[in-house]
């Protein structure tokens, strides 16, 4: 599976990368939203982990633009436990699942990705998704 991580939290990114790569997944980290979007259009990830604490994510613009990527990757929003407000705002604008930091077990990441991928395939709230979702190879 191809996973794109859009987060500036180096500790989380390192932990997530180690977990995912140890399971054979391909991981690309791009902390800057504009560059991440360009990478997603070319690389076509199956799942995108996006920090809900990025202003562009909680305001919805970044999620809307990731929703226009074809095929659309599942979107897992990542946020610190004390920033539930940011997670809620971003989720309402198009996230498929939320993962709270810090992760205590690797299984938290695996389960969250599975749920995000399942939710990405479900009928959506009006205006959130109207296009096919990426499926892993």
Short mmCIF file of N, CA and C in Angstrom, two decimals, residues 8-53:
data_model
loop_
_atom_site.label_atom_id
_atom_site.label_comp_id
_atom_site.label_asym_id
_atom_site.label_seq_id
_atom_site.Cartn_x
_atom_site.Cartn_y
_atom_site.Cartn_z
N UNK A 8 3.99 17.74 10.16
CA UNK A 8 5.31 18.28 10.51
C UNK A 8 5.84 17.74 11.84
N UNK A 9 5.10 16.86 12.48
CA UNK A 9 5.50 16.27 13.76
C UNK A 9 6.49 15.13 13.48
N UNK A 10 7.78 15.44 13.59
CA UNK A 10 8.82 14.47 13.25
C UNK A 10 8.75 13.18 14.05
N UNK A 11 8.39 13.29 15.30
CA UNK A 11 8.30 12.08 16.14
C UNK A 11 7.19 11.15 15.64
N UNK A 12 6.02 11.72 15.36
CA UNK A 12 4.92 10.90 14.85
C UNK A 12 5.28 10.31 13.49
N UNK A 13 5.83 11.14 12.61
CA UNK A 13 6.18 10.67 11.26
C UNK A 13 7.16 9.51 11.33
N UNK A 14 8.18 9.62 12.18
CA UNK A 14 9.15 8.54 12.33
C UNK A 14 8.51 7.26 12.83
N UNK A 15 7.64 7.40 13.82
CA UNK A 15 6.95 6.23 14.38
C UNK A 15 6.05 5.59 13.32
N UNK A 16 5.26 6.40 12.63
CA UNK A 16 4.34 5.87 11.61
C UNK A 16 5.12 5.23 10.47
N UNK A 17 6.17 5.88 10.02
CA UNK A 17 6.99 5.34 8.92
C UNK A 17 7.57 3.98 9.31
N UNK A 18 8.13 3.88 10.53
CA UNK A 18 8.71 2.61 10.99
C UNK A 18 7.66 1.50 11.01
N UNK A 19 6.48 1.80 11.53
CA UNK A 19 5.41 0.81 11.61
C UNK A 19 4.99 0.36 10.21
N UNK A 20 4.73 1.32 9.34
CA UNK A 20 4.22 1.00 8.01
C UNK A 20 5.27 0.30 7.14
N UNK A 21 6.50 0.79 7.15
CA UNK A 21 7.53 0.17 6.33
C UNK A 21 7.87 -1.23 6.82
N UNK A 22 7.76 -1.48 8.12
CA UNK A 22 8.03 -2.83 8.64
C UNK A 22 6.98 -3.83 8.16
N UNK A 23 5.85 -3.33 7.70
CA UNK A 23 4.79 -4.19 7.16
C UNK A 23 4.82 -4.22 5.63
N UNK A 24 5.84 -3.60 5.03
CA UNK A 24 5.99 -3.66 3.58
C UNK A 24 5.31 -2.55 2.80
N UNK A 25 4.80 -1.54 3.48
CA UNK A 25 4.14 -0.43 2.78
C UNK A 25 5.17 0.60 2.32
N UNK A 26 4.82 1.31 1.27
CA UNK A 26 5.66 2.39 0.77
C UNK A 26 5.19 3.68 1.41
N UNK A 27 6.11 4.43 2.00
CA UNK A 27 5.76 5.65 2.73
C UNK A 27 6.53 6.83 2.17
N UNK A 28 5.81 7.92 1.92
CA UNK A 28 6.41 9.19 1.53
C UNK A 28 5.94 10.24 2.52
N UNK A 29 6.88 11.05 3.01
CA UNK A 29 6.55 12.12 3.94
C UNK A 29 6.73 13.46 3.25
N UNK A 30 5.70 14.28 3.30
CA UNK A 30 5.78 15.64 2.76
C UNK A 30 5.07 16.56 3.74
N UNK A 31 5.82 17.34 4.55
CA UNK A 31 5.19 18.17 5.57
C UNK A 31 4.46 19.40 5.04
N UNK A 32 4.76 19.80 3.81
CA UNK A 32 4.16 21.02 3.25
C UNK A 32 2.94 20.66 2.40
N UNK A 33 1.77 21.22 2.73
CA UNK A 33 0.53 20.84 2.04
C UNK A 33 0.57 20.97 0.52
N UNK A 34 1.09 22.07 0.00
CA UNK A 34 1.10 22.25 -1.46
C UNK A 34 1.95 21.19 -2.15
N UNK A 35 3.10 20.91 -1.60
CA UNK A 35 3.98 19.89 -2.18
C UNK A 35 3.37 18.50 -2.02
N UNK A 36 2.68 18.28 -0.90
CA UNK A 36 2.02 16.99 -0.68
C UNK A 36 0.92 16.76 -1.71
N UNK A 37 0.18 17.80 -2.01
CA UNK A 37 -0.88 17.69 -3.01
C UNK A 37 -0.30 17.37 -4.39
N UNK A 38 0.78 18.04 -4.75
CA UNK A 38 1.44 17.76 -6.04
C UNK A 38 1.95 16.33 -6.06
N UNK A 39 2.53 15.87 -4.96
CA UNK A 39 3.04 14.50 -4.87
C UNK A 39 1.89 13.50 -5.01
N UNK A 40 0.77 13.78 -4.36
CA UNK A 40 -0.38 12.87 -4.41
C UNK A 40 -0.90 12.72 -5.84
N UNK A 41 -0.92 13.80 -6.57
CA UNK A 41 -1.41 13.75 -7.96
C UNK A 41 -0.52 12.87 -8.83
N UNK A 42 0.78 12.88 -8.57
CA UNK A 42 1.72 12.08 -9.37
C UNK A 42 1.85 10.65 -8.84
N UNK A 43 1.96 10.52 -7.53
CA UNK A 43 2.27 9.23 -6.92
C UNK A 43 1.02 8.38 -6.68
N UNK A 44 -0.13 8.99 -6.50
CA UNK A 44 -1.42 8.32 -6.32
C UNK A 44 -1.43 7.36 -5.12
N UNK A 45 -1.31 7.90 -3.90
CA UNK A 45 -1.30 7.04 -2.71
C UNK A 45 -2.66 6.40 -2.46
N UNK A 46 -2.64 5.28 -1.75
CA UNK A 46 -3.88 4.62 -1.35
C UNK A 46 -4.48 5.32 -0.13
N UNK A 47 -3.60 5.79 0.75
CA UNK A 47 -4.02 6.44 1.99
C UNK A 47 -3.15 7.67 2.21
N UNK A 48 -3.79 8.74 2.69
CA UNK A 48 -3.05 9.94 3.05
C UNK A 48 -3.32 10.25 4.51
N UNK A 49 -2.26 10.34 5.30
CA UNK A 49 -2.36 10.76 6.70
C UNK A 49 -2.11 12.26 6.72
N UNK A 50 -3.10 13.03 7.14
CA UNK A 50 -2.99 14.49 7.13
C UNK A 50 -3.18 15.03 8.53
N UNK A 51 -2.27 15.89 8.95
CA UNK A 51 -2.41 16.52 10.26
C UNK A 51 -3.63 17.44 10.24
N UNK A 52 -4.58 17.18 11.12
CA UNK A 52 -5.77 18.03 11.23
C UNK A 52 -5.43 19.38 11.84
N UNK A 53 -4.21 19.50 12.36
CA UNK A 53 -3.79 20.75 12.98
C UNK A 53 -3.25 21.75 11.95
#
